[in-house]
Coordinates of C-alpha atoms in Angstrom, one line a residue:
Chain A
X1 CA 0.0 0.0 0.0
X2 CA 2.8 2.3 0.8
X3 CA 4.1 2.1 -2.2
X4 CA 1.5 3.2 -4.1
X5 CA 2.3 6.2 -6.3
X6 CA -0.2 8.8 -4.8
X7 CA 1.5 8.6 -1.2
X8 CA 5.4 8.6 -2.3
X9 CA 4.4 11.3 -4.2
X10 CA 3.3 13.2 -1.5
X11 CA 5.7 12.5 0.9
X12 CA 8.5 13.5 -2.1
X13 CA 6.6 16.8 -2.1
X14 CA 6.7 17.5 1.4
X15 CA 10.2 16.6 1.4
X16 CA 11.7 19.0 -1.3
X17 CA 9.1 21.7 0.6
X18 CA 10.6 21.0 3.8
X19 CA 14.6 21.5 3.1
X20 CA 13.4 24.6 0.6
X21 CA 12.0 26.1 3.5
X22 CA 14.6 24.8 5.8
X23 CA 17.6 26.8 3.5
X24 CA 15.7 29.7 2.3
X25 CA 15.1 30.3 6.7
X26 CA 18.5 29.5 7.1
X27 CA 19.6 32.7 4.9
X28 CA 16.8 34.8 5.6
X29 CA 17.3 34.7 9.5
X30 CA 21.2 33.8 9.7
X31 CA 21.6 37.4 8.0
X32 CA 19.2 39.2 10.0
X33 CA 20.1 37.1 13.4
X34 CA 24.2 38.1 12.8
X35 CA 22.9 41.8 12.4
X36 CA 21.0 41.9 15.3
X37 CA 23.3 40.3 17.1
X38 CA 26.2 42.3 16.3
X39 CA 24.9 46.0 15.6
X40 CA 23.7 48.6 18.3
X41 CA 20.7 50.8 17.7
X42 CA 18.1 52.9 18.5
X43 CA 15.1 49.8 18.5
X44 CA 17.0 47.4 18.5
X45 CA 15.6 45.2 21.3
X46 CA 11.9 45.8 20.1
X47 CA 12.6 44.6 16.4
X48 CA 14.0 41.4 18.2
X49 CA 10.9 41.1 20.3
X50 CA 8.3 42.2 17.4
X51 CA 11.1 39.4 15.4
X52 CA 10.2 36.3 17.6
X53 CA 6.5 37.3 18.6
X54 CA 5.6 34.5 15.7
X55 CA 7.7 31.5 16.9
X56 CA 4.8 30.6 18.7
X57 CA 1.6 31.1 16.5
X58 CA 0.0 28.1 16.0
X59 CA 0.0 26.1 12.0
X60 CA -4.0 27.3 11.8
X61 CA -3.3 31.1 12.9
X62 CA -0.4 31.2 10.7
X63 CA -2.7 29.3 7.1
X64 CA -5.4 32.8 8.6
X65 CA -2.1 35.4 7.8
X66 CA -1.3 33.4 4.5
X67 CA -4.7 34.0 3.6
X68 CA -4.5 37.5 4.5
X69 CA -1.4 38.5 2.4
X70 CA -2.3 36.1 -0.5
X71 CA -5.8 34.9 -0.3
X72 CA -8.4 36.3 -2.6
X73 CA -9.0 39.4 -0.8
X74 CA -5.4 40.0 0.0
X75 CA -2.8 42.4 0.6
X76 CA -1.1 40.7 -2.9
X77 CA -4.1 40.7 -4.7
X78 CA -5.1 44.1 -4.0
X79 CA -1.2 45.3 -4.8
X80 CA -1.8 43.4 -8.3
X81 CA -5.1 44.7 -9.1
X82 CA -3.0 48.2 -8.7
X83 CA 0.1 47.5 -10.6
X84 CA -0.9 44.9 -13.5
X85 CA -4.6 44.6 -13.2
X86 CA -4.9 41.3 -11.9
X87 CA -5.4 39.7 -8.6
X88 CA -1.9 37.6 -7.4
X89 CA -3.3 34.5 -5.4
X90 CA -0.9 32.0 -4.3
X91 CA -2.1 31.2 -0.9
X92 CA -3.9 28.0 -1.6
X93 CA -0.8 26.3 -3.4
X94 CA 1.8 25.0 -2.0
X95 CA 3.9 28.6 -2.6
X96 CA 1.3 29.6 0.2
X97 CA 2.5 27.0 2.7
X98 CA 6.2 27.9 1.7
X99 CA 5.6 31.3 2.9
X100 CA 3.3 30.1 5.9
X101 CA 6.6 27.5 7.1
X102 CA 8.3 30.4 6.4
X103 CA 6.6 32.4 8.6
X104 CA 6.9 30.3 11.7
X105 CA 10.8 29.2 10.4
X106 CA 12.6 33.0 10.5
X107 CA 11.5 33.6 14.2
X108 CA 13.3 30.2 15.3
X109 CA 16.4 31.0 13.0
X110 CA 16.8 34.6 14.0
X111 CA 17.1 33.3 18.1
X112 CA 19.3 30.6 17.3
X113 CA 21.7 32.3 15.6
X114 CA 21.6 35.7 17.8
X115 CA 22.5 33.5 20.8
X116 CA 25.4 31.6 18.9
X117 CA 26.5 34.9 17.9
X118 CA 27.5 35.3 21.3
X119 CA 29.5 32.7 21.7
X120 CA 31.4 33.8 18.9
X121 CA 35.0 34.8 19.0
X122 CA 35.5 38.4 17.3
X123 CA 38.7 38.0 18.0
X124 CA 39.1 35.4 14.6
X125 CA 37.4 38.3 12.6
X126 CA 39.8 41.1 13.4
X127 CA 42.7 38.9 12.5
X128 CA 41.0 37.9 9.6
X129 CA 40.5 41.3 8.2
X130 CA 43.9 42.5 9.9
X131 CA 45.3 39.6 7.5
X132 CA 43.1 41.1 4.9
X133 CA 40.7 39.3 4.4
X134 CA 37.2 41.1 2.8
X135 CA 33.9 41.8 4.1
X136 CA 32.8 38.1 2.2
X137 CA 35.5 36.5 2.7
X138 CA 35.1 36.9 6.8
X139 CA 31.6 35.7 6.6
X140 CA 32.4 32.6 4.4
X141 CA 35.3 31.8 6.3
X142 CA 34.8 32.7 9.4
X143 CA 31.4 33.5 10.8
X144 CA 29.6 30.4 8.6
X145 CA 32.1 27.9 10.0
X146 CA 31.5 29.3 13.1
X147 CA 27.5 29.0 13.3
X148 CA 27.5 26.2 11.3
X149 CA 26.7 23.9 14.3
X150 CA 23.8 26.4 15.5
X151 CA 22.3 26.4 11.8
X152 CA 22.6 23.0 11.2
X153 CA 20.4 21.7 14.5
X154 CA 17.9 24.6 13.9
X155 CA 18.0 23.7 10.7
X156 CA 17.2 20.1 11.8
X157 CA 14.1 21.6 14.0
X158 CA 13.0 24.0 10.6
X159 CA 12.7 20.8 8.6
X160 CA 11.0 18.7 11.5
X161 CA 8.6 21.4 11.7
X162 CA 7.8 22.5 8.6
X163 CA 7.2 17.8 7.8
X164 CA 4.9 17.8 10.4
X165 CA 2.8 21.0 9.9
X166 CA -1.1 20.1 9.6
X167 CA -2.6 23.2 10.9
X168 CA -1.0 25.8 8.4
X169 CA -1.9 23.0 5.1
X170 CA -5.6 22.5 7.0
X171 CA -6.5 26.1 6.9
X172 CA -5.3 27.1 3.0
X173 CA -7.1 24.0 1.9
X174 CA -7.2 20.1 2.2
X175 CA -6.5 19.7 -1.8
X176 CA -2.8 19.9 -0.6
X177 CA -0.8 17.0 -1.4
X178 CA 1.5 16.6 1.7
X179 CA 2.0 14.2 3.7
X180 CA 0.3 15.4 7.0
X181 CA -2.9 16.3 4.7
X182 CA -2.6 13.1 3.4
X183 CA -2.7 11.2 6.4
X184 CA -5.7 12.7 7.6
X185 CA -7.6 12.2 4.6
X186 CA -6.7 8.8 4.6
X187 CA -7.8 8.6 8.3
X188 CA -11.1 10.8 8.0
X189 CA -12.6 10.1 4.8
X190 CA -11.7 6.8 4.3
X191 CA -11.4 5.9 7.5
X192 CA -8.2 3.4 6.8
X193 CA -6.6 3.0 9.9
X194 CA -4.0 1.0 8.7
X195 CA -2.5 3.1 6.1
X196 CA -2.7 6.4 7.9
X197 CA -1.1 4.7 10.9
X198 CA 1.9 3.6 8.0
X199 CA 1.9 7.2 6.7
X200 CA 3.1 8.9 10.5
X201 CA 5.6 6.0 11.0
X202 CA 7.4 6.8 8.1
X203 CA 6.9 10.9 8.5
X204 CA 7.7 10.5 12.1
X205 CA 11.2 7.8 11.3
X206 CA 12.3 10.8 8.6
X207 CA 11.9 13.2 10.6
X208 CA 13.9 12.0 13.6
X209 CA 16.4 10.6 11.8
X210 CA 17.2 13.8 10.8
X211 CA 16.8 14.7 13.9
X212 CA 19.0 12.3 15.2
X213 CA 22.1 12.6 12.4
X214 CA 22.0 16.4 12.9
X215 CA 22.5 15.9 16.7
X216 CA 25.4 13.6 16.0
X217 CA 27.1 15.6 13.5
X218 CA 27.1 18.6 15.5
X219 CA 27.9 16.9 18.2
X220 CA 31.3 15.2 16.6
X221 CA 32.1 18.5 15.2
X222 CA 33.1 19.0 18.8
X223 CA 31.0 22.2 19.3
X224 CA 29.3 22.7 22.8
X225 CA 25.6 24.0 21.5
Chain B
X1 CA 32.1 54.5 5.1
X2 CA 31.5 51.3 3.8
X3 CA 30.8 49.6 6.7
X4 CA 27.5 52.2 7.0
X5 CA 26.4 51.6 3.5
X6 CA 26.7 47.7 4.6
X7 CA 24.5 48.9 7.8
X8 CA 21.9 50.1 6.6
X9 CA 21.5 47.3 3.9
X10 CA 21.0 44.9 6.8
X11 CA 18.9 47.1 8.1
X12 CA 17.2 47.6 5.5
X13 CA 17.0 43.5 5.2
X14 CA 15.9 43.0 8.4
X15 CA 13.0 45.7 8.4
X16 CA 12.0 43.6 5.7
X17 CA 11.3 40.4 7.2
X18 CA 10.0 42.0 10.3
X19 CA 7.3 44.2 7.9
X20 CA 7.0 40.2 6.2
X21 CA 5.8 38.8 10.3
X22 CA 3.5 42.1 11.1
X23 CA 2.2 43.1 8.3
X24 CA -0.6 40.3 8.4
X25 CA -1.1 40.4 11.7
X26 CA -1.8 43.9 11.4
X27 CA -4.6 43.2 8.8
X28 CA -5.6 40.5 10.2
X29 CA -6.4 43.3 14.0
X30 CA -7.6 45.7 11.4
X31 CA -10.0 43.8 9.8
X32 CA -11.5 42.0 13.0
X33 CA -12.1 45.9 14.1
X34 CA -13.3 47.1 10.4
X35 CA -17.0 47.1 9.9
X36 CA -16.6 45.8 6.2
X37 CA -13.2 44.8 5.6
X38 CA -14.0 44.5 1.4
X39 CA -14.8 48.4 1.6
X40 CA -11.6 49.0 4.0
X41 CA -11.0 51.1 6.8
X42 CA -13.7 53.9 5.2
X43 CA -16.2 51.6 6.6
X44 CA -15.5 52.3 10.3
X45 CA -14.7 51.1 13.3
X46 CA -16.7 48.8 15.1
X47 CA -16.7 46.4 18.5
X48 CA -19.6 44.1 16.6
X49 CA -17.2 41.5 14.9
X50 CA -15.9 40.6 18.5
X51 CA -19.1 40.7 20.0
X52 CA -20.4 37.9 17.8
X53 CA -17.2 36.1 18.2
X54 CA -17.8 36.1 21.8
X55 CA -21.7 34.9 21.4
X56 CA -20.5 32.2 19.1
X57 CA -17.2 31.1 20.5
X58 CA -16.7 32.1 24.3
X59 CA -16.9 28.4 25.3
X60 CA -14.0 27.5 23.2
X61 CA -12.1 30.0 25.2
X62 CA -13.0 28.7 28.3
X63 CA -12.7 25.1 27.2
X64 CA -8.6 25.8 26.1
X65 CA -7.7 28.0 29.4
X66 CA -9.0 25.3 31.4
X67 CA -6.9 22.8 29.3
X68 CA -3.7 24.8 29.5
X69 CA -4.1 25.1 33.1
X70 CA -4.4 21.8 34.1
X71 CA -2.2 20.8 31.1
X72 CA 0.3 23.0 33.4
X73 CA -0.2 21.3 36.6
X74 CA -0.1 18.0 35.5
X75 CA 3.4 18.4 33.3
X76 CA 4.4 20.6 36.2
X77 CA 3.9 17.2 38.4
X78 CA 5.3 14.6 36.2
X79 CA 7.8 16.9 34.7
X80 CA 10.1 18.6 37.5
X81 CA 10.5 15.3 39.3
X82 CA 11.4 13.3 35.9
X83 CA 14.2 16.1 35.1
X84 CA 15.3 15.8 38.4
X85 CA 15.8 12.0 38.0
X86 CA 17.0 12.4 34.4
X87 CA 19.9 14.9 35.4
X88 CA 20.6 12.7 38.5
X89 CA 20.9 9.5 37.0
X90 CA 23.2 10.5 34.1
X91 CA 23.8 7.0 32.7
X92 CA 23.2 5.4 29.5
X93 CA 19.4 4.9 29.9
X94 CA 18.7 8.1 30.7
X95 CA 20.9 9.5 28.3
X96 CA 18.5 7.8 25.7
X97 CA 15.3 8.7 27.0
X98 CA 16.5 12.4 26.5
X99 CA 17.1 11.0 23.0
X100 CA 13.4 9.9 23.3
X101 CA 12.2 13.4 24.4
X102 CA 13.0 14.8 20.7
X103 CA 10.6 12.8 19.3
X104 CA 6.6 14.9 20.1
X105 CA 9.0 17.2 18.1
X106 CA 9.6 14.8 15.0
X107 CA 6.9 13.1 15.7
X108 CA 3.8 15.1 13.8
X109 CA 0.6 15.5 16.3
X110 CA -1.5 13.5 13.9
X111 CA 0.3 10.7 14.6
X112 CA 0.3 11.0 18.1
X113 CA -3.5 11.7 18.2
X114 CA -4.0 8.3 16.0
X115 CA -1.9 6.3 18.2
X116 CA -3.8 7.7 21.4
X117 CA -7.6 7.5 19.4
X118 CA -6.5 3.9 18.1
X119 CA -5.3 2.6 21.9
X120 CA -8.1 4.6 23.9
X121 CA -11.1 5.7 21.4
X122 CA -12.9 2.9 22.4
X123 CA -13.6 3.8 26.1
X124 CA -17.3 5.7 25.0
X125 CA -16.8 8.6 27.7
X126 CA -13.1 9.6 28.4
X127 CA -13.1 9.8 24.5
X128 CA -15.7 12.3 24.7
X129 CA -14.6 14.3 28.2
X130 CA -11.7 16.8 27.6
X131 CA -9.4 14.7 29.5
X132 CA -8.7 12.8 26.3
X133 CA -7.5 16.1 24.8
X134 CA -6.0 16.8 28.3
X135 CA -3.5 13.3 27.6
X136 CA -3.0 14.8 24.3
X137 CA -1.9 17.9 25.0
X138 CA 0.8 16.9 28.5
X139 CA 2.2 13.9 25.9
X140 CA 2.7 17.0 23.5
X141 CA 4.0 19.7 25.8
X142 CA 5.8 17.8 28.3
X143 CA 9.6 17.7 26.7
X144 CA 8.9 21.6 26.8
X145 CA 9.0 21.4 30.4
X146 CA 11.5 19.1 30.6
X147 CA 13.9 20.5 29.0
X148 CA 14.6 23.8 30.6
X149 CA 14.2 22.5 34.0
X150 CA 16.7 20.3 33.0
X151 CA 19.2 23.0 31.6
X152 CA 18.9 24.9 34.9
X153 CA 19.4 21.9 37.4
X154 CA 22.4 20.8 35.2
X155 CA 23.9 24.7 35.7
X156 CA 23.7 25.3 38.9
X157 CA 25.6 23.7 42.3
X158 CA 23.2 21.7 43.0
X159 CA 24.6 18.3 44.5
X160 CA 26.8 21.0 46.7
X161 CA 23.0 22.4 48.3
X162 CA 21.9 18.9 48.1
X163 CA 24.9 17.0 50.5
X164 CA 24.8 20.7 52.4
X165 CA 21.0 19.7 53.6
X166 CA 21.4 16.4 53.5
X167 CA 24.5 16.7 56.0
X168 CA 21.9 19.1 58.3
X169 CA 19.5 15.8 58.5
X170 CA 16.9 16.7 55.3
X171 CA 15.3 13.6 54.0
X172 CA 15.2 13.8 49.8
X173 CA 11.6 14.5 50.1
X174 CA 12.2 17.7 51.8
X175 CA 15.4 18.0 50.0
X176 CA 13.6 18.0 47.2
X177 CA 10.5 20.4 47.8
X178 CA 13.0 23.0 49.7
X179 CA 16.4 23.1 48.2
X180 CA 15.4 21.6 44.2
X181 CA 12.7 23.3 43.4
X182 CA 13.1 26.6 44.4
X183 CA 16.0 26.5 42.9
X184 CA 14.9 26.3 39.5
X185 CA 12.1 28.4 39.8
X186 CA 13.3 30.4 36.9
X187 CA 13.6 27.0 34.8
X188 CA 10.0 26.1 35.9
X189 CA 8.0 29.2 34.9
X190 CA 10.1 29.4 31.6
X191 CA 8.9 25.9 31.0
X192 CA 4.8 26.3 32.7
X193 CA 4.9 29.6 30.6
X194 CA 5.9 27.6 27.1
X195 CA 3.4 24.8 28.1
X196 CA 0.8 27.0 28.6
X197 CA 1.1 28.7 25.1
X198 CA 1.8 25.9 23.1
X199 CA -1.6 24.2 25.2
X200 CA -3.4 27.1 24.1
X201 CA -2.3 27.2 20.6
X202 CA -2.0 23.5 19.8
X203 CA -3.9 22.2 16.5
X204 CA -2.6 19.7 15.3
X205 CA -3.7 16.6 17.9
X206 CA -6.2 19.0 19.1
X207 CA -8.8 18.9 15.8
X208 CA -8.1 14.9 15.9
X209 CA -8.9 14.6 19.5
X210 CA -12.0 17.1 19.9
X211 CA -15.8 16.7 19.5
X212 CA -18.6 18.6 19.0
X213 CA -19.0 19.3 22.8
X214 CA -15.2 19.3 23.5
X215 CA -14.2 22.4 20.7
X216 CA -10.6 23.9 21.9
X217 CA -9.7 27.8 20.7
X218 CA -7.7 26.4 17.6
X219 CA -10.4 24.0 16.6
X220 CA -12.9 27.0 16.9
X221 CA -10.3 28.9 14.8
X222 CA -9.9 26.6 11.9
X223 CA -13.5 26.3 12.3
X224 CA -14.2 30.1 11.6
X225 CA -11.2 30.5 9.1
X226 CA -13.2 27.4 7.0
X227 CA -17.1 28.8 7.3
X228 CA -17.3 32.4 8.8
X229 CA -16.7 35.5 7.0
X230 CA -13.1 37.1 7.3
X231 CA -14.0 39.9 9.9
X232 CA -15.3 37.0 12.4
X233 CA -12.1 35.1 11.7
X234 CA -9.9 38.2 12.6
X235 CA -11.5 39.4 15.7
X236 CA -11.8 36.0 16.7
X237 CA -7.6 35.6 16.0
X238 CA -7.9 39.3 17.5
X239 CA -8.9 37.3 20.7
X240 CA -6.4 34.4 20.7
X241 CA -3.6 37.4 20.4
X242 CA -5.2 39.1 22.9
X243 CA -4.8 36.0 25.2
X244 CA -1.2 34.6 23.7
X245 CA 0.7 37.4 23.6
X246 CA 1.0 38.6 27.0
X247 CA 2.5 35.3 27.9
X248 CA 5.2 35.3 25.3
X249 CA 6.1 38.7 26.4
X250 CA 6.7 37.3 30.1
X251 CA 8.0 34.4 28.4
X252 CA 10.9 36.5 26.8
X253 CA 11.5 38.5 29.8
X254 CA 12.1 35.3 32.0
X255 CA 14.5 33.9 29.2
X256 CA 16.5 37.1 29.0
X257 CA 16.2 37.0 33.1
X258 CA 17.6 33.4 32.5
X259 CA 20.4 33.9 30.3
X260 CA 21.5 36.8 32.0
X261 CA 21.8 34.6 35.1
X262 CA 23.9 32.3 33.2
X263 CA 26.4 34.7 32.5
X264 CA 26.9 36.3 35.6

């Protein structure tokens, strides 16, 4: 049964969504989580709090603000009636859930890497640029090796996260085709036990195992997280 | 001077995102408060939309702060003690259950609330009395106490307090209750104040779990988002702010409290 075309499909799908949304958080909130971190200014504390405020919005709250910004009477469609004359609705696709994981993903990124930031030593970027090193060059080879053990187990939690999501996929529509939908389709409208039961093994083993490897790796790297 | 033109690009950056995380949660206040969110904000002003939210919905409210209450107290119970043990023991099993605790993270609340409806659905009236969701949600929220209380016991000198009271003739009952906890009260509230919000938030086993008499705030949520018009669905998320986002403000403060302890 689990082999059946429908179902790898889906899970294939949710996959590729998952580590999309996993990277794209990654760069979105490692650049704004080093900035915070490291720069002083006027605000700065409340743009951290207004930042995280979202880490804990539940999946169905989160589907509501997709539908907001993209839904039929939303802020996109109503900028693309103004500027090409047609309304822009993605929130009932799955671009809609990749900006609803990334909605709850940023938050979780931005925290991570503010508090490895910390733990950082600044001293490795002075003599990197007092060796000459450029702007990039110090960020590829020095602040990126440095997090890396930060990003990769928040990574780790992005992905588990954004595999498991039912509430956000729920609210923008049950036509969906990922995995968590799919398992309660299977369990609600054709009420086989068996195969939804099969479905959250195998989310639930691919999710930990990541899980699991990430929490290895980072912790042979040698890095105390 | 480049180092300023870099600035303000990350600024810039960073205003961004944060415009990307309240700009529809700004909508979403604006249109639970707009009388007809179609025409916009011309329309005026109005209390109605949350009136009618209230009428409809007020027993959902009730229903979840109940929930996350005793969903508090009961991880509160099982939780402090089993990170005590956990951070005591410090051998090779309970290494793995820590392991173990990852998993209501991997593991996606749907499957969680089909293993609990296949195992206990059967017993006619706890499947239809909120304790069933109650199970739910402390299987769901208890690593999230766990954990912290776990991080502070590990921190501080506690087997020096410990032998100190033990050596003045405390039992590890009273050991426990007077020298333990209090000192991870930090650690406990961080963790009670997470499990509370996530309780009051949580969907995903939730909307498996629930039944027509037994309808949490999310359920009532989803419920609104699918049938009501969008000005009941904002002032009813208008509510659920209203209720969530005083605790993650004292949720923050205790973590920076927390951290800032850990440095000194």
């Amino acid at each position: 049964m689990l082999s059946s075309a429908q179902y790898l499909g889906s899970l294939g799908q949710t996959l590729v969504l998952a580590v999309v949304v996993t990277l794209v958080a990654l760069v979105i909130g490692g650049i704004s989580g080093v900035f915070l971190a490291r720069q002083q200014f006027f605000g700065r504390s409340a743009l951290v709090a207004l930042l995280t405020f979202p880490l804990a919005f539940p999946g169905v709250v989160v589907g509501f603000l997709v539908i907001l910004l993209a839904g039929r009477q939303g802020l996109f469609a109503a900028l693309g009636m103004q500027l090409a004359g047609e309304r822009w609705i993605f929130a009932y696709s799955l671009a809609g859930l990749f900006v609803g994981y990334l909605y709850f993903s940023i938050p979780r990124v931005i925290l991570t890497v503010m508090a490895a930031c910390e733990s950082l030593d600044r001293s490795l970027e002075e003599a990197a640029h007092s060796l000459g090193a450029g702007h990039w060059r110090v960020v590829c080879d020095v602040i990126v090796p440095g997090l890396a053990p930060a990003l990769a187990s928040c990574g780790a939690i992005c992905f588990a996260t954004s595999m498991g999501a039912f509430g956000t996929a729920f609210t923008l529509g049950t036509r969906l085709n990922v995995t968590p939908v799919a398992i309660y389709n299977v369990f609600t409208n054709y009420a086989n036990f068996a195969v939804a039961a099969a479905l959250s093994v195998v989310l639930g083993a691919v999710t930990w195992a990541v899980l699991l490897l990430t929490r290895r790796l980072v912790k042979n790297s040698g890095t105390v997280l | 001077m480049k180092r300023s033109s870099l600035f303000v690009v990350q600024l810039l950056f960073t205003l961004l995102v944060c415009a990307f995380m309240l700009v529809p949660v700004v909508m979403s206040l604006l249109a639970g408060l707009t009388r007809n969110f179609f025409v916009g904000l011309s329309s005026g002003l109005t209390f109605d939309w949350l009136v009618q939210v209230w009428q409809a919905y007020s027993s959902t409210v009730w229903l979840s702060l109940q929930l996350a209450l005793a969903c508090a107290v009961c991880v509160c119970v099982i939780g402090v003690p089993a990170a005590y043990a956990l951070v005591r023991m410090n051998n090779r099993f309970s290494r793995a259950f820590e392991e173990l605790m990852v998993l209501p993270v991997a593991m996606p609340g749907l499957a969680s609330a089909l293993a609990l409806l296949l195992t206990y659905g059967q017993f006619g009236s706890f499947r239809s009395s909120w304790l069933f969701i109650l199970v739910g949600h402390v299987l769901f929220t208890l690593p999230f106490l766990v954990r912290p209380v776990m991080a502070v016991m590990q921190r501080q000198q506690l087997p020096v307090l410990e032998e100190a009271a033990a050596s003045l003739g405390a039992g590890p009952v009273k050991r426990f209750f007077s020298v333990v906890v209090p000192n991870c009260r930090a650690g406990i509230l961080a963790g009670v104040l997470m499990v509370v919000t996530l309780s009051l938030g949580e969907f995903n086993l939730t909307w498996m779990l629930h039944t027509p008499m037994t309808k949490t705030l999310p359920v009532g949520l989803a419920d609104s988002y699918a049938s009501a018009r969008l000005e009941i669905a904002s002032a009813y998320t208008l509510i659920f702010l209203l209720m969530i986002v005083p605790l993650l403000i004292a949720l923050q403060a205790i973590s920076a409290r927390l951290s800032r302890g850990e440095r000194r």
